[in-house]
Amino acid sequence: MTQLSLLHSLSPFSSLSRFSITPPPRFSLPSFSIRAMTSHIVGYPRIGPKRELKFALESFWEGKSSAEELKQVAADLRFSIWKQMAEVGIKYIPSNTFSYYDHVLDTTAMLGAVPPRYGWNGGEIGFDVYFSMARGNASVPAMEMTKWFDTNYHYIVPELGPNVKFSYASHKAVEEYKEAKALGLDTVPVLIGPLSYLLLSKPAKGVDKSFSLLSLVEKIVPIYKEVVAELKAAGARWIQFDEPSLVLDLEALQLQTFTNAYSELESSFSGVNILIETYFADVPIQTYKAVTSLKNVAGFGFDLVRGTRTLNFLKSGFPSDKYLFAGVVDGRNIWANDLAASLCILQVLEGIVGKDKVVVSTSCSLLHTAVDLVNETKLDKEIKSWLAFAAQKVVEVNALARALVGQKDQAFFASNATSHASRRSSPRVRNENVQRAVVALKDSDHRRATSISARLAAQQKKLNLPILPTTTIGSFPQTIGLRKVRREYKAKKITEYDYVNAMKEEISKVVKLQEELGIDVLVHGEPERNDMVEYFGEQLSGFAFTVNGWVQSYGSRCVKPPIIYGDVSRPRAMTVFWSSTAQSMTRRPMKGMLTGPVTILNWSFVRNDQNRHETCYQIALAIRDEVEDLERAGINIIQIDEAALREGLPLRKSEQPFYLEWAVQSFRITNCGVKNTTQIHTHMCYSNFNDIINAIINMDADVITIENSRSDEKLLSVFHEGVKYEAGIGPGVYDIHSPRIPSTEELADRINKMLAVLDNRVLWINPDCGLKTRKYSEVEPALRNMVAAAKLIRTQLASSN
């Protein structure tokens, strides 16, 4: 079978059942795979092409299916993934990249680093403890969740301290290796390396700030040794240690910790090949030298897509006895690889490191891409020809590996060249009017004309809000019935009239509920929206959409990023009708809800044929048109969410100022022309904001709502340090990603902690994030308690004056 026919026909998931009970057969490798000795995949999406894992997880959490049924779905998915890679001809197939929730949490389980509040008493960690750490339970909150480097994936942050008693408590890596081996597949088990694990962790509550998490390396290395020993005993020939933290600007102590850890592990590496894998950026030159000087390590993996300087580092020297795992196929975007260009790079690398030492790989795990293009039967054919999802990228990797050893598939390469030529010449990609509008932006910094204090005074005079005003972030629960109405309307099974009436009825219900709860600033609940980015992209030019292009965000939460293939503009108003309808139902202020340009950019698959900031400016102009229409329609509070602004921050400090400059300017472009009395809100999701607080201030929003509760009020520490923030701010008072309902007393305590560092005249009271994923049975009591807590504190403040 040619690579071209594989690309178009291979879909290993076609027979995947939801709760299969038939064990998969032992797998026989195809004959051509023996010759394709130089291909490797860093990792693969775990959710399934049609979100099979999501549905299995949620069924288990709701008590509708058993643990054994969940495990069977997981086993089916793993088998299908391994089978696909083997059939294509991949030599180094990863295992232990599957996870029921998060791979960092899996490592926490492996090391037995369970916080005491979960009541774990030793032994193999099971689902009860594992999912309690991830999601919380009725009595204790979940562990903190934050962004995985500069991606939209969220990981569960380990909580560590000097008293953690590490132990080998999850044998998942070994079990999955054995599972694959029983199927006839020799895989490469993947572990998060000790340095990255410690740098991704945080001090547990109550741990002295002077305590160095890096000092724990001597406690966790022995467990890594146990894991390596078990994998060797099981027959593993390669083990992959993922150390993405190596691409950061490491301090001397951090780099020394890495060197010390692997020196200590060196004795256990005898008899097995070790791969140190890095991704998401260049490895700094000093780190590069330290990494490539490691003994008893067989290979090093580098990102040659985002790591634009890596090739020069390799030219300066690479150990002659090591393998180079060359990440030339982009693991973070969905555009087809330029095979001819990649092959040229690989041939240059062969000249540097030796003919038999180059292994063709992905730039990072394919976790960050959609699963399989074969499932996209409705996607525009021209645009589809420009794309490659995870399954297709596996084929691209092996095609390049085969070409490198003289087995080039001429038809496959020719087809690839044709698709690239089609994209370059397509008239649907460029819009001269949009290009000119972006050029015209460069003459202004797009700030509002008056100061924040003057605007807030004018807004308060008009809105007359109480101190500690309450609000929510935007969305309300999306019920099964609501999703059914949207689905039927999209399929043209109901009329537009019926659809609009159904949405109005839902909006009315949400408005009445908020009024009954006593919330001060209302939202319409966003019943018409499938996703905060996709909804807008569907109404903007230059966007394309998939049916099954799902990507995991966290746990069972998946998103379907739009594809930005061309210049962006707004043909017509997008939200004005719904916001105006909602405002007509109440005398309280109704927020107009928009997604900001930086978030639309960062949560989309972005075109790679022009600079990202140029595309962001185009989106900003489109959102500006919508803001001005909302204001004209009488909407006095407009929220422009920038949930992903921090997410796009480059990992290297030298590249961050330029990103923050154009990202902040893009936000200001959207609202620089509104009146003083129009209040501009923004919202940001789970991330560490303290290091970009000046950029947040520079956004010049009137009010910002931000994640806080799940991170132990970590955000508030920046205000302890004397940062002057004059705008309104709403640090979330409870975590919406957990089903747990906080009490009024707990919420009042959190508000008091905020008032210790924030003036009551600027503090807003709100949840952490939108309520879309929660049930009304959780939302109503949580919001009721939130409003009660705000009223309690207002009374206390009034009596103290």
Short mmCIF file of N, CA, C and O in Angstrom, two decimals, residues 594-677:
data_model
loop_
_atom_site.label_atom_id
_atom_site.label_comp_id
_atom_site.label_asym_id
_atom_site.label_seq_id
_atom_site.Cartn_x
_atom_site.Cartn_y
_atom_site.Cartn_z
N LEU A 594 -18.40 38.78 24.35
CA LEU A 594 -17.58 38.56 23.17
C LEU A 594 -16.31 37.81 23.55
O LEU A 594 -15.85 37.88 24.69
N THR A 595 -15.74 37.12 22.59
CA THR A 595 -14.43 36.51 22.78
C THR A 595 -13.40 37.41 22.12
O THR A 595 -13.59 37.88 21.00
N GLY A 596 -12.31 37.68 22.83
CA GLY A 596 -11.29 38.61 22.35
C GLY A 596 -10.43 38.04 21.24
O GLY A 596 -10.35 36.83 21.04
N PRO A 597 -9.74 38.91 20.53
CA PRO A 597 -8.95 38.48 19.37
C PRO A 597 -7.80 37.54 19.70
O PRO A 597 -7.50 36.62 18.94
N VAL A 598 -7.13 37.78 20.84
CA VAL A 598 -5.98 36.94 21.19
C VAL A 598 -6.46 35.53 21.53
O VAL A 598 -5.81 34.54 21.17
N THR A 599 -7.58 35.43 22.20
CA THR A 599 -8.13 34.11 22.55
C THR A 599 -8.63 33.38 21.31
O THR A 599 -8.40 32.17 21.16
N ILE A 600 -9.30 34.09 20.41
CA ILE A 600 -9.73 33.45 19.16
C ILE A 600 -8.51 32.92 18.42
O ILE A 600 -8.52 31.81 17.88
N LEU A 601 -7.45 33.72 18.40
CA LEU A 601 -6.21 33.30 17.73
C LEU A 601 -5.62 32.07 18.41
O LEU A 601 -5.35 31.05 17.75
N ASN A 602 -5.41 32.15 19.73
CA ASN A 602 -4.70 31.08 20.44
C ASN A 602 -5.51 29.80 20.56
O ASN A 602 -4.93 28.74 20.80
N TRP A 603 -6.82 29.90 20.43
CA TRP A 603 -7.65 28.70 20.51
C TRP A 603 -8.13 28.24 19.14
O TRP A 603 -9.11 27.50 19.04
N SER A 604 -7.44 28.67 18.11
CA SER A 604 -7.72 28.20 16.76
C SER A 604 -6.47 27.53 16.20
O SER A 604 -5.37 27.69 16.73
N PHE A 605 -6.65 26.76 15.14
CA PHE A 605 -5.52 26.34 14.34
C PHE A 605 -5.24 27.48 13.36
O PHE A 605 -6.06 27.77 12.48
N VAL A 606 -4.12 28.13 13.53
CA VAL A 606 -3.85 29.40 12.85
C VAL A 606 -3.03 29.18 11.58
O VAL A 606 -2.11 28.36 11.55
N ARG A 607 -3.38 29.91 10.56
CA ARG A 607 -2.64 29.85 9.31
C ARG A 607 -1.15 30.08 9.59
O ARG A 607 -0.79 30.89 10.45
N ASN A 608 -0.29 29.40 8.88
CA ASN A 608 1.15 29.52 9.08
C ASN A 608 1.86 30.20 7.92
O ASN A 608 3.07 30.11 7.79
N ASP A 609 1.06 30.90 7.08
CA ASP A 609 1.65 31.58 5.93
C ASP A 609 1.77 33.09 6.14
O ASP A 609 2.13 33.82 5.22
N GLN A 610 1.45 33.59 7.36
CA GLN A 610 1.73 34.97 7.71
C GLN A 610 1.95 35.03 9.22
O GLN A 610 1.62 34.10 9.95
N ASN A 611 2.52 36.12 9.70
CA ASN A 611 2.81 36.26 11.12
C ASN A 611 1.53 36.21 11.94
O ASN A 611 0.49 36.76 11.55
N ARG A 612 1.61 35.60 13.12
CA ARG A 612 0.43 35.46 13.98
C ARG A 612 -0.14 36.82 14.37
O ARG A 612 -1.36 36.99 14.46
N HIS A 613 0.72 37.80 14.60
CA HIS A 613 0.19 39.10 15.05
C HIS A 613 -0.60 39.79 13.95
O HIS A 613 -1.54 40.54 14.25
N GLU A 614 -0.27 39.55 12.70
CA GLU A 614 -1.05 40.12 11.61
C GLU A 614 -2.46 39.54 11.61
O GLU A 614 -3.47 40.26 11.45
N THR A 615 -2.57 38.23 11.80
CA THR A 615 -3.87 37.59 11.88
C THR A 615 -4.65 38.11 13.09
O THR A 615 -5.87 38.34 13.01
N CYS A 616 -3.96 38.32 14.21
CA CYS A 616 -4.63 38.80 15.41
C CYS A 616 -5.20 40.21 15.21
O CYS A 616 -6.31 40.50 15.66
N TYR A 617 -4.46 41.06 14.54
CA TYR A 617 -4.97 42.40 14.26
C TYR A 617 -6.23 42.34 13.40
O TYR A 617 -7.16 43.14 13.58
N GLN A 618 -6.27 41.42 12.45
CA GLN A 618 -7.46 41.27 11.62
C GLN A 618 -8.68 40.89 12.47
O GLN A 618 -9.77 41.45 12.30
N ILE A 619 -8.49 39.96 13.38
CA ILE A 619 -9.58 39.55 14.26
C ILE A 619 -10.01 40.71 15.15
O ILE A 619 -11.21 40.93 15.40
N ALA A 620 -9.03 41.48 15.65
CA ALA A 620 -9.33 42.63 16.52
C ALA A 620 -10.23 43.63 15.81
O ALA A 620 -11.16 44.18 16.41
N LEU A 621 -9.97 43.88 14.54
CA LEU A 621 -10.81 44.82 13.78
C LEU A 621 -12.24 44.29 13.66
O LEU A 621 -13.21 45.06 13.75
N ALA A 622 -12.39 43.00 13.46
CA ALA A 622 -13.73 42.40 13.37
C ALA A 622 -14.47 42.52 14.70
O ALA A 622 -15.66 42.87 14.72
N ILE A 623 -13.78 42.27 15.80
CA ILE A 623 -14.42 42.37 17.13
C ILE A 623 -14.73 43.84 17.44
O ILE A 623 -15.76 44.14 18.08
N ARG A 624 -13.89 44.76 17.00
CA ARG A 624 -14.18 46.19 17.21
C ARG A 624 -15.51 46.58 16.57
O ARG A 624 -16.31 47.33 17.17
N ASP A 625 -15.77 46.10 15.38
CA ASP A 625 -17.05 46.38 14.73
C ASP A 625 -18.21 45.89 15.60
O ASP A 625 -19.24 46.57 15.71
N GLU A 626 -18.06 44.72 16.22
CA GLU A 626 -19.12 44.16 17.05
C GLU A 626 -19.31 44.96 18.33
O GLU A 626 -20.45 45.21 18.76
N VAL A 627 -18.22 45.39 18.94
CA VAL A 627 -18.29 46.20 20.16
C VAL A 627 -19.06 47.49 19.89
O VAL A 627 -19.95 47.89 20.66
N GLU A 628 -18.75 48.13 18.80
CA GLU A 628 -19.41 49.40 18.48
C GLU A 628 -20.90 49.19 18.20
O GLU A 628 -21.73 50.03 18.58
N ASP A 629 -21.26 48.07 17.56
CA ASP A 629 -22.68 47.77 17.33
C ASP A 629 -23.41 47.48 18.64
O ASP A 629 -24.58 47.88 18.81
N LEU A 630 -22.77 46.79 19.56
CA LEU A 630 -23.38 46.52 20.87
C LEU A 630 -23.64 47.82 21.62
O LEU A 630 -24.70 48.01 22.22
N GLU A 631 -22.67 48.71 21.59
CA GLU A 631 -22.83 49.99 22.28
C GLU A 631 -23.98 50.78 21.69
O GLU A 631 -24.80 51.35 22.42
N ARG A 632 -24.09 50.81 20.38
CA ARG A 632 -25.18 51.52 19.73
C ARG A 632 -26.54 50.91 20.07
O ARG A 632 -27.56 51.59 20.07
N ALA A 633 -26.53 49.61 20.38
CA ALA A 633 -27.78 48.92 20.72
C ALA A 633 -28.16 49.10 22.19
O ALA A 633 -29.16 48.54 22.63
N GLY A 634 -27.38 49.87 22.94
CA GLY A 634 -27.72 50.16 24.32
C GLY A 634 -27.14 49.22 25.35
O GLY A 634 -27.57 49.22 26.51
N ILE A 635 -26.16 48.42 24.98
CA ILE A 635 -25.49 47.53 25.93
C ILE A 635 -24.38 48.33 26.61
O ILE A 635 -23.42 48.77 25.96
N ASN A 636 -24.49 48.51 27.93
CA ASN A 636 -23.58 49.39 28.66
C ASN A 636 -22.37 48.68 29.27
O ASN A 636 -21.43 49.33 29.71
N ILE A 637 -22.43 47.35 29.33
CA ILE A 637 -21.28 46.57 29.81
C ILE A 637 -20.97 45.51 28.75
O ILE A 637 -21.84 44.72 28.38
N ILE A 638 -19.76 45.52 28.28
CA ILE A 638 -19.35 44.58 27.24
C ILE A 638 -18.11 43.83 27.74
O ILE A 638 -17.09 44.44 28.07
N GLN A 639 -18.23 42.52 27.80
CA GLN A 639 -17.10 41.68 28.24
C GLN A 639 -16.42 41.09 27.03
O GLN A 639 -17.04 40.43 26.20
N ILE A 640 -15.12 41.32 26.93
CA ILE A 640 -14.31 40.81 25.82
C ILE A 640 -13.31 39.84 26.43
O ILE A 640 -12.27 40.23 26.95
N ASP A 641 -13.63 38.57 26.40
CA ASP A 641 -12.84 37.55 27.08
C ASP A 641 -11.47 37.36 26.42
O ASP A 641 -11.39 37.14 25.21
N GLU A 642 -10.45 37.43 27.24
CA GLU A 642 -9.11 37.07 26.77
C GLU A 642 -8.57 35.93 27.65
O GLU A 642 -7.54 36.03 28.30
N ALA A 643 -9.34 34.85 27.64
CA ALA A 643 -9.00 33.69 28.47
C ALA A 643 -7.63 33.12 28.14
O ALA A 643 -6.98 32.52 28.99
N ALA A 644 -7.18 33.29 26.92
CA ALA A 644 -5.95 32.63 26.47
C ALA A 644 -4.79 33.59 26.25
O ALA A 644 -3.81 33.22 25.62
N LEU A 645 -4.88 34.81 26.78
CA LEU A 645 -3.78 35.75 26.54
C LEU A 645 -2.48 35.24 27.13
O LEU A 645 -1.43 35.25 26.48
N ARG A 646 -2.52 34.76 28.37
CA ARG A 646 -1.29 34.25 29.01
C ARG A 646 -0.78 33.00 28.33
O ARG A 646 0.43 32.75 28.25
N GLU A 647 -1.70 32.22 27.80
CA GLU A 647 -1.36 30.95 27.17
C GLU A 647 -0.39 31.12 25.99
O GLU A 647 0.47 30.28 25.75
N GLY A 648 -0.57 32.20 25.24
CA GLY A 648 0.27 32.40 24.06
C GLY A 648 1.63 32.99 24.35
O GLY A 648 2.43 33.20 23.42
N LEU A 649 1.91 33.28 25.62
CA LEU A 649 3.20 33.90 25.97
C LEU A 649 4.34 32.96 25.59
O LEU A 649 4.38 31.81 26.03
N PRO A 650 5.28 33.43 24.79
CA PRO A 650 6.41 32.57 24.42
C PRO A 650 7.15 32.05 25.64
O PRO A 650 7.22 32.70 26.68
N LEU A 651 7.71 30.87 25.51
CA LEU A 651 8.38 30.24 26.65
C LEU A 651 9.72 30.90 26.96
O LEU A 651 10.18 30.86 28.10
N ARG A 652 10.32 31.53 25.96
CA ARG A 652 11.62 32.17 26.17
C ARG A 652 11.42 33.65 26.47
O ARG A 652 10.67 34.36 25.77
N LYS A 653 12.07 34.14 27.52
CA LYS A 653 11.85 35.50 28.00
C LYS A 653 12.17 36.55 26.94
O LYS A 653 11.53 37.60 26.88
N SER A 654 13.15 36.28 26.11
CA SER A 654 13.55 37.27 25.11
C SER A 654 12.45 37.52 24.08
O SER A 654 12.43 38.57 23.43
N GLU A 655 11.52 36.57 23.92
CA GLU A 655 10.47 36.69 22.92
C GLU A 655 9.16 37.21 23.52
O GLU A 655 8.21 37.50 22.78
N GLN A 656 9.09 37.35 24.83
CA GLN A 656 7.83 37.71 25.48
C GLN A 656 7.42 39.16 25.29
O GLN A 656 6.22 39.43 25.08
N PRO A 657 8.33 40.13 25.36
CA PRO A 657 7.89 41.53 25.23
C PRO A 657 7.16 41.81 23.92
O PRO A 657 6.14 42.52 23.91
N PHE A 658 7.65 41.26 22.81
CA PHE A 658 7.00 41.52 21.52
C PHE A 658 5.60 40.92 21.50
O PHE A 658 4.64 41.56 21.04
N TYR A 659 5.46 39.69 22.01
CA TYR A 659 4.14 39.07 22.06
C TYR A 659 3.18 39.91 22.89
O TYR A 659 2.04 40.20 22.46
N LEU A 660 3.58 40.32 24.08
CA LEU A 660 2.69 41.09 24.95
C LEU A 660 2.33 42.43 24.32
O LEU A 660 1.22 42.92 24.48
N GLU A 661 3.26 43.00 23.57
CA GLU A 661 2.99 44.28 22.91
C GLU A 661 1.84 44.14 21.93
O GLU A 661 0.87 44.90 21.97
N TRP A 662 1.93 43.16 21.01
CA TRP A 662 0.86 43.06 20.01
C TRP A 662 -0.41 42.42 20.57
O TRP A 662 -1.51 42.75 20.11
N ALA A 663 -0.29 41.56 21.58
CA ALA A 663 -1.49 40.97 22.17
C ALA A 663 -2.31 42.03 22.91
O ALA A 663 -3.54 42.11 22.76
N VAL A 664 -1.63 42.85 23.71
CA VAL A 664 -2.32 43.91 24.45
C VAL A 664 -2.90 44.93 23.48
O VAL A 664 -4.03 45.40 23.65
N GLN A 665 -2.14 45.28 22.48
CA GLN A 665 -2.65 46.24 21.49
C GLN A 665 -3.87 45.68 20.77
O GLN A 665 -4.84 46.42 20.50
N SER A 666 -3.88 44.40 20.47
CA SER A 666 -5.04 43.79 19.81
C SER A 666 -6.29 43.94 20.67
O SER A 666 -7.37 44.25 20.16
N PHE A 667 -6.15 43.72 21.97
CA PHE A 667 -7.31 43.89 22.86
C PHE A 667 -7.77 45.34 22.85
O PHE A 667 -8.97 45.62 22.78
N ARG A 668 -6.83 46.28 22.94
CA ARG A 668 -7.22 47.70 22.99
C ARG A 668 -7.87 48.15 21.70
O ARG A 668 -8.77 49.01 21.71
N ILE A 669 -7.47 47.58 20.58
CA ILE A 669 -8.10 47.92 19.30
C ILE A 669 -9.59 47.67 19.36
O ILE A 669 -10.40 48.43 18.82
N THR A 670 -10.00 46.62 20.06
CA THR A 670 -11.42 46.22 20.06
C THR A 670 -12.33 47.24 20.72
O THR A 670 -13.53 47.29 20.40
N ASN A 671 -11.81 48.05 21.65
CA ASN A 671 -12.71 48.89 22.45
C ASN A 671 -12.23 50.32 22.63
O ASN A 671 -12.78 51.05 23.45
N CYS A 672 -11.24 50.74 21.85
CA CYS A 672 -10.66 52.07 22.07
C CYS A 672 -11.63 53.20 21.74
O CYS A 672 -11.44 54.33 22.19
N GLY A 673 -12.71 52.92 20.99
CA GLY A 673 -13.61 54.00 20.58
C GLY A 673 -14.89 54.11 21.36
O GLY A 673 -15.74 54.95 21.03
N VAL A 674 -15.06 53.32 22.43
CA VAL A 674 -16.34 53.36 23.15
C VAL A 674 -16.40 54.56 24.10
O VAL A 674 -15.39 55.15 24.45
N LYS A 675 -17.60 54.88 24.56
CA LYS A 675 -17.81 56.01 25.48
C LYS A 675 -17.25 55.69 26.87
O LYS A 675 -17.11 54.53 27.25
N ASN A 676 -17.01 56.76 27.64
CA ASN A 676 -16.56 56.58 29.03
C ASN A 676 -17.56 55.76 29.84
O ASN A 676 -17.18 55.02 30.75
N THR A 677 -18.83 55.91 29.54
CA THR A 677 -19.87 55.24 30.33
C THR A 677 -20.05 53.77 29.96
O THR A 677 -20.78 53.05 30.64
#
